[in-house]
XYZ file of C-alpha atoms in Angstrom:
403
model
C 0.830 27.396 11.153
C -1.861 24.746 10.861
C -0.149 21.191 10.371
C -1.986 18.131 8.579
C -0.745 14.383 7.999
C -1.974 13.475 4.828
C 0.542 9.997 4.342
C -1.352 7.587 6.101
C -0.836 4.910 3.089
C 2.559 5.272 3.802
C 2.325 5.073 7.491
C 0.047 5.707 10.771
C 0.625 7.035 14.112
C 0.569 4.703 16.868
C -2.334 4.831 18.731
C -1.962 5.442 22.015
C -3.675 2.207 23.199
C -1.589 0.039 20.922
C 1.601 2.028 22.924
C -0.200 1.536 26.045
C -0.202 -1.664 25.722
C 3.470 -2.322 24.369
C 5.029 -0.817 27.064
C 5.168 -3.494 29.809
C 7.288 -5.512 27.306
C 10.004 -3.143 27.177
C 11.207 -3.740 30.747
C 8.490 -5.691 33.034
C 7.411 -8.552 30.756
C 10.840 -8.769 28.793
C 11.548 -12.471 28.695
C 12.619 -14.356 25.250
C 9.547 -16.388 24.408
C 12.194 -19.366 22.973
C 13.213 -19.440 26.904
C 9.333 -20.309 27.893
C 10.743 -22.698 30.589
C 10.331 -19.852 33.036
C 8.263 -17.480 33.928
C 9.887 -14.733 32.127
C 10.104 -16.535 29.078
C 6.280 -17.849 29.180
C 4.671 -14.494 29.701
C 5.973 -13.416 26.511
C 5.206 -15.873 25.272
C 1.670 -16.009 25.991
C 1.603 -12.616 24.767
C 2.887 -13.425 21.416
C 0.326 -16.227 21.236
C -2.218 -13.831 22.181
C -1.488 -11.447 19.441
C -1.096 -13.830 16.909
C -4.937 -14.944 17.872
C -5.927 -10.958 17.386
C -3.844 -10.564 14.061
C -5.689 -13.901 12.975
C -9.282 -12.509 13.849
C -8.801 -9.378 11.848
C -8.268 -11.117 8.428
C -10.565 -14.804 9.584
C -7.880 -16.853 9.921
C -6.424 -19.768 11.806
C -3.572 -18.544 14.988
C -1.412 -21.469 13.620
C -1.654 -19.521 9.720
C -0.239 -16.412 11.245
C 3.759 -15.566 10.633
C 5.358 -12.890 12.284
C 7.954 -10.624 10.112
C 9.895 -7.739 10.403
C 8.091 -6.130 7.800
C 5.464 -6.222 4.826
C 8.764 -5.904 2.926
C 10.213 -9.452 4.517
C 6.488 -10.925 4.189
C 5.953 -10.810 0.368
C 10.227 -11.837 -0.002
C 9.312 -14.777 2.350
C 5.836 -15.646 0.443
C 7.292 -15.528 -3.328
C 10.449 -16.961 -2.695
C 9.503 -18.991 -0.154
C 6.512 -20.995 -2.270
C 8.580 -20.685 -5.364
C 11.130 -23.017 -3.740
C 8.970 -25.046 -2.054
C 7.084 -26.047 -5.209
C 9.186 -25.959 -8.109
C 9.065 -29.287 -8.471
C 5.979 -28.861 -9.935
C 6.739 -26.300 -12.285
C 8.732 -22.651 -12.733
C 5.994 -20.211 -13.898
C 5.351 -17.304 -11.770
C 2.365 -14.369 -12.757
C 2.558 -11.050 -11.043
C 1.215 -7.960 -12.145
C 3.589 -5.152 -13.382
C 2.862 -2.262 -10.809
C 3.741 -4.413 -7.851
C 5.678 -3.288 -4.925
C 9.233 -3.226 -5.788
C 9.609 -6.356 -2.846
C 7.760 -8.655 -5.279
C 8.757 -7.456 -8.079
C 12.535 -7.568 -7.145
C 12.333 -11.058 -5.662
C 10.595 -12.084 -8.434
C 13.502 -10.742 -10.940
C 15.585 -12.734 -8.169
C 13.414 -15.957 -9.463
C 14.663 -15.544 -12.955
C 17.869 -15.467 -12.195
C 17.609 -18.823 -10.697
C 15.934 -20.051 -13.510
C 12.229 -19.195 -13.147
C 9.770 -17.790 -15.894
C 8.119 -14.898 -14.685
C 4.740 -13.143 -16.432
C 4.233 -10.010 -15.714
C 0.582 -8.749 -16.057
C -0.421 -5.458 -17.536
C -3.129 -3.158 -15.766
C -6.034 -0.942 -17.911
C -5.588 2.638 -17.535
C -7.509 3.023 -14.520
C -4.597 0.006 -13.191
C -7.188 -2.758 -12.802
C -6.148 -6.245 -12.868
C -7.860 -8.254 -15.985
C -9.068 -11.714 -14.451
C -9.569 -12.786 -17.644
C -5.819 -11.576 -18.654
C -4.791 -14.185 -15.587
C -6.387 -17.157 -16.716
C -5.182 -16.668 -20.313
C -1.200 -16.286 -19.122
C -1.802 -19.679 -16.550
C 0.100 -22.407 -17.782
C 0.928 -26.183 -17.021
C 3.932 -24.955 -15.302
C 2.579 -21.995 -13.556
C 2.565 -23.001 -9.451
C 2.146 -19.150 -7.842
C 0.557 -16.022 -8.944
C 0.860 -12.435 -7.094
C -1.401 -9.663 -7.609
C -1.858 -7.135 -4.829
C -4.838 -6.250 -2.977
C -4.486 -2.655 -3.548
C -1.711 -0.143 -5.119
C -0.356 2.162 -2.172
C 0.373 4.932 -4.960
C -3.170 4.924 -7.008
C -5.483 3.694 -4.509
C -7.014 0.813 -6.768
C -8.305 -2.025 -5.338
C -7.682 -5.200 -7.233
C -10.307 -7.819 -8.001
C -8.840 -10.518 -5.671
C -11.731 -12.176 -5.171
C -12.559 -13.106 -8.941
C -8.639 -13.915 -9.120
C -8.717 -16.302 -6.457
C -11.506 -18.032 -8.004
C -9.718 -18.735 -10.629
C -6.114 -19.585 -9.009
C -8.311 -22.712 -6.955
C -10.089 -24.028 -10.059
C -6.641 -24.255 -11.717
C -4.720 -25.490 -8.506
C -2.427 -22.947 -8.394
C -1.220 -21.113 -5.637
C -1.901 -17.517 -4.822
C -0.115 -14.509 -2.291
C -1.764 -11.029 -2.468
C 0.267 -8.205 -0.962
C -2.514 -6.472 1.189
C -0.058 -4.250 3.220
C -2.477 -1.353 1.897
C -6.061 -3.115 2.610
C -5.438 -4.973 5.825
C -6.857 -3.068 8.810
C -8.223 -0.675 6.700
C -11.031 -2.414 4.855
C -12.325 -5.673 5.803
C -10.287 -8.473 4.144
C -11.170 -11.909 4.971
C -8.271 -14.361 3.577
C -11.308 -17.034 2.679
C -13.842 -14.751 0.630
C -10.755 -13.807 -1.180
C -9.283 -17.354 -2.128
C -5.623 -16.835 -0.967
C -3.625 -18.879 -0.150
C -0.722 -16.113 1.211
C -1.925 -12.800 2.295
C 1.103 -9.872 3.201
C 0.327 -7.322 5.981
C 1.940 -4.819 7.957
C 1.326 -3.280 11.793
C 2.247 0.430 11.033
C -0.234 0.360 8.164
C -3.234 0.287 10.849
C -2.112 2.438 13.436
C 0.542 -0.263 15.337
C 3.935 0.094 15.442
C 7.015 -0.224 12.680
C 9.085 -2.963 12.426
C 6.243 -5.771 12.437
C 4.513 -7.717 10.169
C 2.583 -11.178 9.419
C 2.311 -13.482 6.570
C -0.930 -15.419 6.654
C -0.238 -18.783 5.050
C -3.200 -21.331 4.195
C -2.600 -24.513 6.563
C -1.018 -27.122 4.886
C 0.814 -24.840 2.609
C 4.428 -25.682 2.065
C 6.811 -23.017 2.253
C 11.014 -22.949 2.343
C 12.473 -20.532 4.838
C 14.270 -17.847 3.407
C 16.429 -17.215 6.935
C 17.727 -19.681 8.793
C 18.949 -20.540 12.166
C 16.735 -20.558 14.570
C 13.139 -22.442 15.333
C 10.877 -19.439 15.592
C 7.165 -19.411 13.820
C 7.310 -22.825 13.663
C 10.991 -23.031 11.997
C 9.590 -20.506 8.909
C 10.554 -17.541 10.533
C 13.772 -17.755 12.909
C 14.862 -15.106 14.904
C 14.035 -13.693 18.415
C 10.422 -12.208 18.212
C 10.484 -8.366 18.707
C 7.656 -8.904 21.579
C 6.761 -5.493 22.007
C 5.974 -4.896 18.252
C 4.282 -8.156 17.852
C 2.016 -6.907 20.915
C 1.428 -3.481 19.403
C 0.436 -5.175 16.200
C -1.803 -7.715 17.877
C -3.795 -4.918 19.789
C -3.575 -2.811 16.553
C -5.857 -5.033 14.623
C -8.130 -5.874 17.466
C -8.839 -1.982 17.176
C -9.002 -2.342 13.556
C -11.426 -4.934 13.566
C -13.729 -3.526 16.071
C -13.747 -0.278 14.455
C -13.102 -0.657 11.131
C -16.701 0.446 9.511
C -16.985 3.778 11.661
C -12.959 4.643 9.998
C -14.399 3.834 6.936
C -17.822 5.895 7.120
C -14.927 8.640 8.498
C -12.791 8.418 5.579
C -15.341 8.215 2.377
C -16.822 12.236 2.889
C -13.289 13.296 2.973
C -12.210 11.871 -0.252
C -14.628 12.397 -2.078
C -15.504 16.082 -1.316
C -11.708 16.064 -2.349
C -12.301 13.864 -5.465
C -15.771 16.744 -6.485
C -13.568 19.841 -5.470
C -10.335 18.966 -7.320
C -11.268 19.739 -10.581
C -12.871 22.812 -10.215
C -10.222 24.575 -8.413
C -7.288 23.520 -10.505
C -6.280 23.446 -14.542
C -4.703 20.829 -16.095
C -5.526 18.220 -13.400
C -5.880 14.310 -13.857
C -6.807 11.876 -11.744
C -5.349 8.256 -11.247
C -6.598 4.870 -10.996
C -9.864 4.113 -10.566
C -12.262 6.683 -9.484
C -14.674 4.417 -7.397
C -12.831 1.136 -6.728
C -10.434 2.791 -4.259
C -9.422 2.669 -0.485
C -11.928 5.249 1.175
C -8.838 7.282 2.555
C -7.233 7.666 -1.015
C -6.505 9.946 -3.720
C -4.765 10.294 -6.211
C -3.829 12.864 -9.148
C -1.128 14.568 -11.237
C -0.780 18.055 -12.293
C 0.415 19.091 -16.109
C 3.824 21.106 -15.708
C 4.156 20.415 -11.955
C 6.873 18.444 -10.599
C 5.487 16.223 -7.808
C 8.634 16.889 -5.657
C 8.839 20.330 -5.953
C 4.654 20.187 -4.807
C 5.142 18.188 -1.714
C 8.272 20.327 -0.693
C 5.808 23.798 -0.856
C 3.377 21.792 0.847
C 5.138 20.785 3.281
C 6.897 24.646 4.000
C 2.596 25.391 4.749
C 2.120 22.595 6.893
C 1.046 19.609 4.576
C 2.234 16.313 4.278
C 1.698 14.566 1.318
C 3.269 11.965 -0.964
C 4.681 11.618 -4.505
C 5.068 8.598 -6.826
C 7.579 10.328 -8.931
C 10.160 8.738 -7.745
C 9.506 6.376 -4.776
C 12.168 3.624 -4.064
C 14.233 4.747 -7.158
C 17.476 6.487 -6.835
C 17.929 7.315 -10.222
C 14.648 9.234 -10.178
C 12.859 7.468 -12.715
C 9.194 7.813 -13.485
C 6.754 5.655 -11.396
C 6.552 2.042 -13.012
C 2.651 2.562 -11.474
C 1.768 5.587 -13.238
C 3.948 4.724 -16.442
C 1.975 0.963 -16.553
C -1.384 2.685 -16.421
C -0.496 4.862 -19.137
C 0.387 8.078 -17.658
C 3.232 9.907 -20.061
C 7.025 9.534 -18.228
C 7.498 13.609 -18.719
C 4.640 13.878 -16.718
C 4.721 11.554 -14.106
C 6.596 13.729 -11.961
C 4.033 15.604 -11.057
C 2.225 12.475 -9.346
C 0.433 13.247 -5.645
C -0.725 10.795 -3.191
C -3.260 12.224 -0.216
C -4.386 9.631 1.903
C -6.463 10.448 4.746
C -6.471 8.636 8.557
C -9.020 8.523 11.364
C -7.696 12.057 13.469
C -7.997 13.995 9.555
C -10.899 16.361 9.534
C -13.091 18.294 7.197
C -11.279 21.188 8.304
C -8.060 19.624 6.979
C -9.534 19.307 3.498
C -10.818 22.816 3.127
C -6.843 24.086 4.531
C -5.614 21.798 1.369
C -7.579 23.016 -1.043
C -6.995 26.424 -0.398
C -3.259 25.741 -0.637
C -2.735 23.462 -3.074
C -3.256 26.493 -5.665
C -1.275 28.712 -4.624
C 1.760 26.107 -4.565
C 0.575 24.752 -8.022
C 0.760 28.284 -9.305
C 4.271 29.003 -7.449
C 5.321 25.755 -9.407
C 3.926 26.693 -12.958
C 5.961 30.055 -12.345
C 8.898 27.745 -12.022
C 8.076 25.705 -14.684
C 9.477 26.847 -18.418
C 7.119 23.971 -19.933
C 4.007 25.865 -18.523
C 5.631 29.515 -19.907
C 5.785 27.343 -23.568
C 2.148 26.438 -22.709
C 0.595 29.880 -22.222
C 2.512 31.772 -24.747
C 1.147 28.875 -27.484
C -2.136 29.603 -26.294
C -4.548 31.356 -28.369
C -5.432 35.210 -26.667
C -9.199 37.138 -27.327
C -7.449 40.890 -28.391
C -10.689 41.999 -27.080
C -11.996 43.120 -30.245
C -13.747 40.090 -31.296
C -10.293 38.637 -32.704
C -7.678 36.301 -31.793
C -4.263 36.756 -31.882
C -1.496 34.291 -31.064
């Protein structure tokens, strides 16, 4: 049976160069950069140092702006609680959009709990951003706004730039979350005008368990952990070497061949975006059609759970996501999909493909000659879709209709 990956948004593959050059630090180059009084200790550290310069490159920042993490999860908890705390002195507003990922928008909930007034920004229905909406809900107390780059679950890529723009004629402070941009498409902290930037190793083909938080120099920012002097005291903790290597050579692939992934990834979605439509009923896209990563789409299907869709994809080979029910135990509808208008009783039936650089044309055409068949398995399943057909008006083949 023919087996395609279609889940890069939600993580990559290694590449074998970024493994290649992680492994020394596993046993040969092992040291604790903290003990850099010896050799063992300095070669990892160097390393680190190196990395750091590589992660920097990618997004045209400083080394000294870079801050290793554990995650993309850790870097946007670090970079709203962090500058909340570190300037609430000069006021307690905070602005985030409301289809965030559930790490800013739980730390921010965390903020108004300790007193903080949060704003939470509504999208259009294609879940763009309104700059204009930003600058209207910016206050004199308002010291850090959040919007990120690009929603993992839709695809959409935000307006940043225009946002930032604004953010620095107001003086106020603002983190994107570009955990789904970073690596991907070009993203260059300065053309955007933040001031805290979010990114993650494993989204660009480097390892799990790593991440980075650019912050602007001179940017003041409390440490959420403590203990321990690492990252210059804003991070402590020992630095997971081989991950922070991985990620290092990760984006100096990125960088270098970032436009030839891209001019890989566009034909892909798009013959996916044109075929779509003609090959299914009751189909809807979401998010915006054009301002989207070039790997992305995304769509939901009338009468279709989304579960039930990725399960009898997956029995053929396919592996895709859904945003019916993401980081939610309780199996609530998508806050995404419900904030850009899309019905709660239908939300279930939300896919996410997202294509990578080893996907082929090949894999497309095997998708959408199985995506059908499963869609039509599930309307057999589905009592909503019997309701639908049996309401539906039927030619008697006599010139009449009868229903």
């Amino acid at each position: 049976m023919r087996r395609v990956y279609f889940d890069y948004v939600t993580t990559t593959p290694a590449d074998p160069r970024v493994v290649e050059a992680m492994l020394p630090f596993f046993t040969e180059t092992f040291g604790n950069p903290a003990a850099h009084l010896h050799e063992y200790g300095l070669k990892a550290k160097n390393a680190v140092e190196e990395a750091r310069v590589k992660v920097a490159e990618l997004i045209s920042a400083k080394p000294q702006e870079i801050i290793f993490t554990f995650s993309g999860t850790e870097a946007n908890n670090m970079a709203i609680k962090g500058l909340a705390l570190a300037h609430q002195g000069k006021g307690k507003h905070i602005i985030i959009s409301e289809i965030e990922h559930f790490s800013v928008l739980y730390t921010a909930r965390d903020l108004e709990r300790m007193g903080f007034k949060v704003t939470y920004l509504k999208v259009d229905k294609d879940g763009l951003v309104d700059p204009d909406d930003v600058a209207k809900a910016i206050n004199r107390d308002t010291i850090l706004i959040s919007i990120m780059h690009a929603n993992n679950e839709i695809g959409v890529i935000e307006p940043i730039a225009k946002i930032g723009s604004i953010t620095k004629a107001r003086g106020v402070l603002f983190h994107t979350d570009a955990v789904a941009t970073a690596g991907i498409i070009p993203v260059y902290v300065a053309e955007l005008g933040v001031d805290a930037l979010s990114m993650v190793g494993h989204a660009f083909y480097g390892p799990k368990g790593v991440g980075a938080l650019y912050l602007r120099e001179g940017v003041d920012i409390v440490p959420i952990l403590k203990g321990g002097a690492q990252e210059g005291g804003r991070r402590p903790g020992t630095d997971n070497v081989p991950g922070i290597v991985g990620m290092g050579k990760a984006a100096e692939l990125a960088r270098l061949e970032m436009n030839s992934r891209i001019e890989h990834l566009i034909p892909l979605r798009d013959k996916l975006i044109h075929e779509l439509p003609n090959r299914l009923k009751y189909f809807h896209f979401t998010g915006h059609i054009l301002k989207r990563l070039p790997g992305h789409v995304s769509f939901w299907i009338s009468f279709a759970e989304g579960e039930t869709l990725v399960l009898f994809l997956n029995y053929n080979g396919i592996a895709v996501a859904s945003g019916s029910a993401c980081s939610s135990p309780d199996l609530k509808a998508s806050h995404v999909l419900t904030a850009i208008g899309v019905p709660p009783d239908v939300c279930h039936g939300s896919i996410t493909v997202s294509f990578g650089k080893d996907n082929t044309m090949e894999d497309v055409d095997y998708f959408l000659d199985v995506l059908p068949k499963v869609v039509e398995k599930c309307w057999q399943m589905s009592p909503l879709y019997d309701d639908e057909i049996k309401s539906r008006p039927i030619n008697d083949g006599q010139g009449g209709i009868r229903v």
